[in-house]
Amino acid sequence: MRILGIETSCDETAAAVLESPLRVRSSVVASQIADHQPFGGVVPELAAREHVKALPTVLSTAVAESGLGWEDLDGIAVTRGPGLAGCLLSGLTAARALAMRLDVPCYPVHHMEGHLLSLFLSGESPEVESLCPALLLLVTGGHTALVRMEGPGRYQVLGRSIDDAAGEALDKGARVLGLSYPGGPEIEKLAATSVDGEVAFPLGLPSGEEARKRGGDFPFSFSGLKTALRYHVEREPEGDRAEVARAYQAAVMGTLARRMEQALEVYDDWKCAACVGGVAKNGLLRSELERIASRRHLSVRTVPLSYCTDNGAMIAAVPLLRAVEPLAAPVGAEPNLPLMGVRLR
Ligand code: KG4
Ligand code: ZN
């Protein structure tokens, strides 16, 4: 089976052609980062218009680079939600029109499930049985969750953030530090120029009944950290920004790593651990995970950097890895789509 995957939920216009057994034949990502940078964040209306402009080229390039023709496609997969309404709608409309024209099914995909299944998108041919149960840290711009994956379609959320997502904390923190959007890579670059220092921020590990009710057994919290950063910068406006960036990044990644470590201890049948989503590109987070897992002789699955941030390959992977009901009638975008009844935030 050959599937064209389309992703337009935020600021990347992306398409990819995948086939089963799972193999990426092509993957094209047109980033809008430069368009939004002057505004310090994603402008929804601008993003939706840019998707409409970019889609024809991104789609035809993905098909051309796959070495296949349009007629070779067996289905179209598209992000239905969560995401920005206008952005989702541009991808969804293109996908439905294409599916109708090619007379193939159109599969609606949950963006976060795409991120989870990016686990299977690395070079070697992945055996589901050899990787699951997998402990996945899902870290994107809008979501932070710890997920136990028994296999494609079988997810248990062990913990989630009770306020901001880790990516959001990095993006907002970057603004406080006078860095540009997106904040994660900017903070990582600046932090790399500082070796050590006195500055330290607390980890975001809430406890108690209320935190468990809202965040599960492994709750995260990042809004206090962001406030601590703001106070610090106000108190010491002339302080070394690189040192502050290093400490802030250490607190975000330290929080994520600590929860992963705790979740690894609770179950003893893990086959692998991995980070997925844009924040999984972070070098410090990757090395922390290596450290934690190696202590338990557990293998770490590294998702290629290009499949951490938003891409079409992870969307096409979903209907290739599990049965997805195709769209029967026109549907709207779902900005707050739940994942198979599971609340991610
Ligand atoms: O998964 P993604 O591309 O989009 C969403 O679904 O939200 O994730 C975007 C997030 C942003 O918050 C961005 O700052 C963060 O990923 N990010 C990073 C790095 N690269 C991107 N965070 C930390 N370190 C990085 N190198
Ligand atoms: Zn994403």
Tab-separated table of C-alpha atoms and ligand atoms in Angstrom:
chain	number	residue	atom	x	y	z
A	1	MET	CA	0.000	0.000	0.000
A	2	ARG	CA	1.238	3.509	-0.852
A	3	ILE	CA	-0.006	6.523	1.066
A	4	LEU	CA	0.483	10.252	0.588
A	5	GLY	CA	0.518	11.990	3.991
A	6	ILE	CA	-0.379	15.676	4.353
A	7	GLU	CA	0.398	17.825	7.414
A	8	THR	CA	-0.679	21.465	7.821
A	9	SER	CA	-1.704	21.772	11.476
A	10	CYS	CA	0.674	24.602	12.385
A	11	ASP	CA	3.548	26.318	10.573
A	12	GLU	CA	4.959	23.533	8.395
A	13	THR	CA	3.419	22.572	5.060
A	14	ALA	CA	4.486	18.960	4.672
A	15	ALA	CA	3.813	15.941	2.486
A	16	ALA	CA	5.371	12.497	2.191
A	17	VAL	CA	4.868	9.254	0.314
A	18	LEU	CA	5.223	6.044	2.334
A	19	GLU	CA	4.668	2.421	1.489
A	20	SER	CA	4.220	-0.813	3.395
A	21	PRO	CA	6.215	-2.533	4.765
A	22	LEU	CA	6.901	0.837	6.290
A	23	ARG	CA	9.322	2.816	4.145
A	24	VAL	CA	9.562	6.527	3.431
A	25	ARG	CA	9.851	7.084	-0.339
A	26	SER	CA	9.838	10.886	-0.088
A	27	SER	CA	9.279	13.583	2.510
A	28	VAL	CA	9.009	17.298	1.798
A	29	VAL	CA	8.674	20.015	4.448
A	30	ALA	CA	8.176	23.710	3.627
A	31	SER	CA	8.723	25.645	6.821
A	32	GLN	CA	6.988	28.975	7.424
A	33	ILE	CA	9.255	29.895	10.333
A	34	ALA	CA	10.712	32.894	8.489
A	35	ASP	CA	7.198	34.256	7.786
A	36	HIS	CA	6.239	34.203	11.465
A	37	GLN	CA	9.560	35.239	13.015
A	38	PRO	CA	8.879	39.002	12.781
A	39	PHE	CA	5.769	38.440	14.959
A	40	GLY	CA	7.539	36.307	17.597
A	41	GLY	CA	5.138	33.369	17.113
A	42	VAL	CA	2.737	31.737	14.657
A	43	VAL	CA	0.060	34.053	13.218
A	44	PRO	CA	-2.876	31.688	12.472
A	45	GLU	CA	-4.385	33.557	9.502
A	46	LEU	CA	-1.011	34.058	7.853
A	47	ALA	CA	-0.186	30.383	8.391
A	48	ALA	CA	-3.428	29.206	6.773
A	49	ARG	CA	-2.837	31.385	3.701
A	50	GLU	CA	0.777	30.196	3.400
A	51	HIS	CA	-0.388	26.557	3.465
A	52	VAL	CA	-2.762	27.204	0.573
A	53	LYS	CA	0.080	28.803	-1.399
A	54	ALA	CA	2.642	26.090	-0.609
A	55	LEU	CA	0.488	22.962	-0.923
A	56	PRO	CA	0.483	22.494	-4.741
A	57	THR	CA	4.306	22.529	-4.925
A	58	VAL	CA	4.836	20.522	-1.737
A	59	LEU	CA	2.388	17.823	-2.870
A	60	SER	CA	3.719	17.497	-6.416
A	61	THR	CA	7.341	17.501	-5.186
A	62	ALA	CA	6.578	14.722	-2.685
A	63	VAL	CA	5.002	12.580	-5.409
A	64	ALA	CA	7.765	13.343	-7.955
A	65	GLU	CA	10.540	12.557	-5.447
A	66	SER	CA	8.869	9.268	-4.503
A	67	GLY	CA	9.472	8.004	-8.042
A	68	LEU	CA	5.799	7.146	-8.321
A	69	GLY	CA	2.897	8.734	-10.167
A	70	TRP	CA	-0.381	10.038	-8.688
A	71	GLU	CA	-2.102	6.914	-10.029
A	72	ASP	CA	0.132	4.705	-7.864
A	73	LEU	CA	-1.273	6.128	-4.618
A	74	ASP	CA	-3.701	3.934	-2.661
A	75	GLY	CA	-4.845	6.577	-0.194
A	76	ILE	CA	-4.354	10.038	1.268
A	77	ALA	CA	-3.720	10.577	4.984
A	78	VAL	CA	-4.244	14.026	6.465
A	79	THR	CA	-4.013	15.685	9.880
A	80	ARG	CA	-7.532	16.369	11.111
A	81	GLY	CA	-6.512	17.853	14.468
A	82	PRO	CA	-5.424	19.093	16.894
A	83	GLY	CA	-4.045	22.322	15.456
A	84	LEU	CA	-5.025	25.738	14.148
A	85	ALA	CA	-8.498	25.629	12.575
A	86	GLY	CA	-7.710	27.493	9.321
A	87	CYS	CA	-4.447	25.568	8.868
A	88	LEU	CA	-6.119	22.187	9.374
A	89	LEU	CA	-8.855	23.133	6.970
A	90	SER	CA	-6.433	23.938	4.140
A	91	GLY	CA	-4.797	20.507	4.386
A	92	LEU	CA	-8.066	18.696	4.882
A	93	THR	CA	-9.642	20.361	1.841
A	94	ALA	CA	-6.636	19.572	-0.366
A	95	ALA	CA	-6.604	15.953	0.846
A	96	ARG	CA	-10.320	15.417	0.247
A	97	ALA	CA	-10.171	16.970	-3.216
A	98	LEU	CA	-7.173	14.816	-4.164
A	99	ALA	CA	-8.760	11.640	-2.791
A	100	MET	CA	-11.918	12.330	-4.744
A	101	ARG	CA	-9.986	13.037	-7.942
A	102	LEU	CA	-7.848	9.884	-7.571
A	103	ASP	CA	-10.790	7.832	-6.293
A	104	VAL	CA	-8.897	6.604	-3.227
A	105	PRO	CA	-9.796	6.740	0.488
A	106	CYS	CA	-8.931	9.776	2.625
A	107	TYR	CA	-7.735	8.854	6.145
A	108	PRO	CA	-8.115	11.400	8.968
A	109	VAL	CA	-5.156	11.321	11.357
A	110	HIS	CA	-4.615	12.643	14.877
A	111	HIS	CA	-1.486	14.802	14.786
A	112	MET	CA	-0.212	13.469	18.125
A	113	GLU	CA	-0.679	9.862	17.030
A	114	GLY	CA	1.506	10.777	14.050
A	115	HIS	CA	4.193	11.966	16.471
A	116	LEU	CA	3.853	8.759	18.535
A	117	LEU	CA	4.197	6.528	15.478
A	118	SER	CA	7.237	8.479	14.252
A	119	LEU	CA	8.967	5.944	16.515
A	120	PHE	CA	8.776	3.529	13.579
A	121	LEU	CA	10.293	5.936	11.039
A	122	SER	CA	13.971	5.225	11.461
A	123	GLY	CA	16.240	3.559	8.928
A	124	GLU	CA	15.989	-0.067	10.001
A	125	SER	CA	12.780	-1.921	9.296
A	126	PRO	CA	10.897	-1.695	12.603
A	127	GLU	CA	9.172	-4.652	14.214
A	128	VAL	CA	6.292	-3.516	16.395
A	129	GLU	CA	6.783	-6.500	18.730
A	130	SER	CA	10.447	-5.712	19.239
A	131	LEU	CA	9.752	-2.099	20.280
A	132	CYS	CA	6.520	-2.316	22.311
A	133	PRO	CA	5.623	-1.742	25.073
A	134	ALA	CA	7.457	1.523	24.452
A	135	LEU	CA	7.740	4.471	26.810
A	136	LEU	CA	7.245	7.586	24.712
A	137	LEU	CA	7.822	11.115	25.850
A	138	LEU	CA	5.626	13.212	23.548
A	139	VAL	CA	7.015	16.736	23.578
A	140	THR	CA	5.702	19.271	21.053
A	141	GLY	CA	4.935	22.985	21.051
A	142	GLY	CA	1.485	22.397	22.563
A	143	HIS	CA	1.621	19.003	24.288
A	144	THR	CA	3.718	17.223	26.899
A	145	ALA	CA	2.706	13.673	27.772
A	146	LEU	CA	4.242	10.380	28.833
A	147	VAL	CA	2.646	7.555	26.900
A	148	ARG	CA	2.843	3.799	27.218
A	149	MET	CA	2.400	2.375	23.719
A	150	GLU	CA	1.476	-1.306	23.521
A	151	GLY	CA	1.321	-1.063	19.740
A	152	PRO	CA	-0.122	1.218	17.049
A	153	GLY	CA	-3.575	2.327	18.247
A	154	ARG	CA	-2.987	1.210	21.831
A	155	TYR	CA	-1.932	4.132	23.978
A	156	GLN	CA	-2.094	4.771	27.692
A	157	VAL	CA	-1.326	8.283	28.915
A	158	LEU	CA	0.727	7.926	32.113
A	159	GLY	CA	1.230	11.627	32.670
A	160	ARG	CA	0.773	15.041	31.100
A	161	SER	CA	1.403	18.690	31.798
A	162	ILE	CA	-1.081	20.408	34.074
A	163	ASP	CA	-0.348	23.795	32.444
A	164	ASP	CA	2.133	24.785	29.691
A	165	ALA	CA	3.806	22.258	27.413
A	166	ALA	CA	7.608	21.926	27.493
A	167	GLY	CA	7.873	23.368	23.965
A	168	GLU	CA	5.638	26.248	24.973
A	169	ALA	CA	7.881	26.921	27.988
A	170	LEU	CA	10.883	27.070	25.653
A	171	ASP	CA	9.093	29.300	23.131
A	172	LYS	CA	7.834	31.699	25.827
A	173	GLY	CA	11.149	31.553	27.701
A	174	ALA	CA	13.016	32.489	24.531
A	175	ARG	CA	10.924	35.635	24.245
A	176	VAL	CA	11.838	36.623	27.800
A	177	LEU	CA	15.496	36.134	26.830
A	178	GLY	CA	15.083	38.247	23.689
A	179	LEU	CA	15.515	35.251	21.355
A	180	SER	CA	13.499	34.554	18.229
A	181	TYR	CA	10.831	31.972	17.397
A	182	PRO	CA	10.852	28.968	17.694
A	183	GLY	CA	12.482	29.181	21.089
A	184	GLY	CA	13.688	25.594	21.618
A	185	PRO	CA	16.540	25.610	19.093
A	186	GLU	CA	17.456	29.222	19.970
A	187	ILE	CA	17.768	28.409	23.675
A	188	GLU	CA	19.775	25.293	22.832
A	189	LYS	CA	22.214	27.327	20.705
A	190	LEU	CA	22.687	30.034	23.325
A	191	ALA	CA	22.970	27.495	26.169
A	192	ALA	CA	25.786	25.742	24.298
A	193	THR	CA	27.956	28.844	24.693
A	194	SER	CA	27.834	28.612	28.504
A	195	VAL	CA	29.795	25.947	30.329
A	196	ASP	CA	28.742	26.420	33.912
A	197	GLY	CA	27.444	28.920	36.414
A	198	GLU	CA	25.506	29.624	39.578
A	199	VAL	CA	22.060	30.114	38.055
A	200	ALA	CA	19.583	27.279	38.645
A	201	PHE	CA	15.838	26.894	38.178
A	202	PRO	CA	13.523	24.453	39.956
A	203	LEU	CA	12.162	21.351	38.225
A	204	GLY	CA	8.446	21.311	37.328
A	205	LEU	CA	7.393	18.197	39.234
A	206	PRO	CA	4.065	18.919	40.936
A	207	SER	CA	2.742	16.482	43.533
A	208	GLY	CA	-0.476	15.977	45.462
A	209	GLU	CA	-4.037	14.971	44.723
A	210	GLU	CA	-4.899	17.904	42.444
A	211	ALA	CA	-1.803	17.448	40.251
A	212	ARG	CA	-2.522	13.736	39.862
A	213	LYS	CA	-6.137	14.440	39.000
A	214	ARG	CA	-5.111	16.813	36.207
A	215	GLY	CA	-1.784	15.326	35.142
A	216	GLY	CA	-2.026	11.584	35.883
A	217	ASP	CA	0.555	9.570	37.821
A	218	PHE	CA	3.452	11.533	36.299
A	219	PRO	CA	2.343	15.180	36.127
A	220	PHE	CA	4.506	17.959	34.684
A	221	SER	CA	4.245	21.705	35.242
A	222	PHE	CA	6.116	24.369	33.315
A	223	SER	CA	4.293	27.634	33.982
A	224	GLY	CA	6.095	28.263	37.316
A	225	LEU	CA	9.440	27.784	35.609
A	226	LYS	CA	8.570	30.386	33.012
A	227	THR	CA	7.620	32.844	35.782
A	228	ALA	CA	10.866	32.079	37.656
A	229	LEU	CA	12.774	32.925	34.478
A	230	ARG	CA	10.934	36.229	34.093
A	231	TYR	CA	11.650	37.238	37.693
A	232	HIS	CA	15.283	36.266	37.315
A	233	VAL	CA	15.743	38.381	34.177
A	234	GLU	CA	13.945	41.340	35.801
A	235	ARG	CA	16.137	41.032	38.885
A	236	GLU	CA	19.381	40.711	36.931
A	237	PRO	CA	18.899	42.469	33.592
A	238	GLU	CA	22.659	42.655	33.027
A	239	GLY	CA	23.214	38.956	33.856
A	240	ASP	CA	24.834	36.481	31.465
A	241	ARG	CA	22.011	35.403	29.123
A	242	ALA	CA	23.843	32.270	27.985
A	243	GLU	CA	24.134	31.060	31.557
A	244	VAL	CA	20.446	31.727	32.142
A	245	ALA	CA	19.538	29.877	28.918
A	246	ARG	CA	21.670	26.915	30.004
A	247	ALA	CA	19.990	26.777	33.429
A	248	TYR	CA	16.510	27.159	31.958
A	249	GLN	CA	17.078	24.415	29.379
A	250	ALA	CA	18.532	22.191	32.116
A	251	ALA	CA	15.374	22.657	34.205
A	252	VAL	CA	13.002	21.852	31.308
A	253	MET	CA	14.968	18.783	30.181
A	254	GLY	CA	15.667	17.722	33.768
A	255	THR	CA	11.941	17.726	34.505
A	256	LEU	CA	11.187	15.603	31.445
A	257	ALA	CA	14.025	13.197	32.191
A	258	ARG	CA	13.039	12.756	35.841
A	259	ARG	CA	9.485	11.740	34.927
A	260	MET	CA	10.744	9.317	32.283
A	261	GLU	CA	13.041	7.770	34.838
A	262	GLN	CA	10.146	7.334	37.286
A	263	ALA	CA	7.883	5.792	34.642
A	264	LEU	CA	10.631	3.366	33.624
A	265	GLU	CA	10.799	2.158	37.212
A	266	VAL	CA	7.076	1.495	37.559
A	267	TYR	CA	6.835	-1.120	34.785
A	268	ASP	CA	9.412	-3.808	34.126
A	269	ASP	CA	8.416	-4.866	30.618
A	270	TRP	CA	9.630	-1.907	28.528
A	271	LYS	CA	11.223	-2.859	25.203
A	272	CYS	CA	12.412	0.662	24.404
A	273	ALA	CA	12.174	4.315	25.344
A	274	ALA	CA	12.076	7.309	23.013
A	275	CYS	CA	11.278	10.998	22.754
A	276	VAL	CA	9.012	12.180	19.938
A	277	GLY	CA	7.888	15.647	18.802
A	278	GLY	CA	9.826	18.853	18.120
A	279	VAL	CA	11.477	19.103	21.539
A	280	ALA	CA	12.940	15.596	20.979
A	281	LYS	CA	15.489	17.320	18.726
A	282	ASN	CA	17.159	18.707	21.830
A	283	GLY	CA	20.651	17.335	22.408
A	284	LEU	CA	20.495	17.574	26.196
A	285	LEU	CA	17.183	15.681	26.326
A	286	ARG	CA	18.597	12.983	24.044
A	287	SER	CA	21.692	12.522	26.180
A	288	GLU	CA	19.643	12.491	29.409
A	289	LEU	CA	17.455	9.733	27.984
A	290	GLU	CA	20.532	7.741	26.928
A	291	ARG	CA	21.903	8.055	30.453
A	292	ILE	CA	18.684	6.945	32.154
A	293	ALA	CA	18.050	4.050	29.783
A	294	SER	CA	21.590	2.697	29.742
A	295	ARG	CA	21.455	2.337	33.536
A	296	ARG	CA	18.558	-0.069	32.994
A	297	HIS	CA	20.133	-1.718	29.934
A	298	LEU	CA	17.159	-0.508	27.957
A	299	SER	CA	17.476	0.439	24.318
A	300	VAL	CA	16.771	4.008	23.263
A	301	ARG	CA	15.126	4.452	19.919
A	302	THR	CA	16.304	7.633	18.239
A	303	VAL	CA	13.796	9.233	15.915
A	304	PRO	CA	15.624	10.997	13.032
A	305	LEU	CA	15.670	14.774	13.586
A	306	SER	CA	13.617	15.450	10.435
A	307	TYR	CA	10.757	13.323	11.814
A	308	CYS	CA	10.735	15.006	15.247
A	309	THR	CA	9.301	18.328	14.086
A	310	ASP	CA	6.113	18.289	12.014
A	311	ASN	CA	6.283	16.243	8.814
A	312	GLY	CA	4.051	14.327	6.412
A	313	ALA	CA	5.774	10.967	6.928
A	314	MET	CA	4.428	10.506	10.454
A	315	ILE	CA	0.911	11.242	9.180
A	316	ALA	CA	1.118	8.723	6.313
A	317	ALA	CA	2.534	6.149	8.751
A	318	VAL	CA	-0.683	5.991	10.784
A	319	PRO	CA	-2.973	4.217	8.255
A	320	LEU	CA	-0.027	2.021	7.247
A	321	LEU	CA	0.467	0.809	10.821
A	322	ARG	CA	-3.139	0.347	11.923
A	323	ALA	CA	-6.613	0.246	10.390
A	324	VAL	CA	-8.061	3.770	10.111
A	325	GLU	CA	-11.679	4.380	9.113
A	326	PRO	CA	-11.640	6.534	5.945
A	327	LEU	CA	-13.743	9.707	5.803
A	328	ALA	CA	-17.187	8.882	4.437
A	329	ALA	CA	-18.552	12.416	4.198
A	330	PRO	CA	-17.114	15.931	4.293
A	331	VAL	CA	-15.951	16.772	7.818
A	332	GLY	CA	-14.668	19.888	9.488
A	333	ALA	CA	-11.296	20.420	11.082
A	334	GLU	CA	-11.047	19.470	14.775
A	335	PRO	CA	-8.777	21.963	16.564
A	336	ASN	CA	-9.184	20.051	19.872
A	337	LEU	CA	-9.458	16.478	18.585
A	338	PRO	CA	-9.072	13.916	21.421
A	339	LEU	CA	-6.860	10.881	20.705
A	340	MET	CA	-9.175	7.840	20.685
A	341	GLY	CA	-11.003	9.212	23.693
A	342	VAL	CA	-7.738	9.908	25.521
A	343	ARG	CA	-7.133	13.404	26.887
A	344	LEU	CA	-3.636	14.604	26.119
A	345	ARG	CA	-3.920	18.028	27.708
B	1	KG4	O1	6.272	18.886	17.033
B	1	KG4	P1	6.477	20.296	16.637
B	1	KG4	O2	7.235	20.563	15.347
B	1	KG4	O3	5.125	21.070	16.496
B	1	KG4	C1	4.004	20.838	17.307
B	1	KG4	O4	3.289	19.852	17.090
B	1	KG4	O5	3.843	21.707	18.212
B	1	KG4	O6	7.225	21.003	17.874
B	1	KG4	C2	7.567	22.355	17.890
B	1	KG4	C3	8.303	22.627	19.191
B	1	KG4	C4	8.541	24.124	19.456
B	1	KG4	O7	8.124	24.426	20.764
B	1	KG4	C5	10.064	24.252	19.323
B	1	KG4	O8	10.602	25.292	20.139
B	1	KG4	C6	10.523	22.891	19.770
B	1	KG4	O9	9.592	22.005	19.191
B	1	KG4	N1	11.890	22.546	19.311
B	1	KG4	C7	12.944	22.345	20.145
B	1	KG4	C8	14.073	22.112	19.330
B	1	KG4	N2	13.662	22.176	18.023
B	1	KG4	C9	12.324	22.441	18.040
B	1	KG4	N3	13.020	22.343	21.487
B	1	KG4	C10	14.228	22.113	22.049
B	1	KG4	N4	15.357	21.909	21.332
B	1	KG4	C11	15.334	21.895	19.988
B	1	KG4	N5	16.463	21.684	19.298
B	2	ZN	ZN	3.621	18.453	15.910
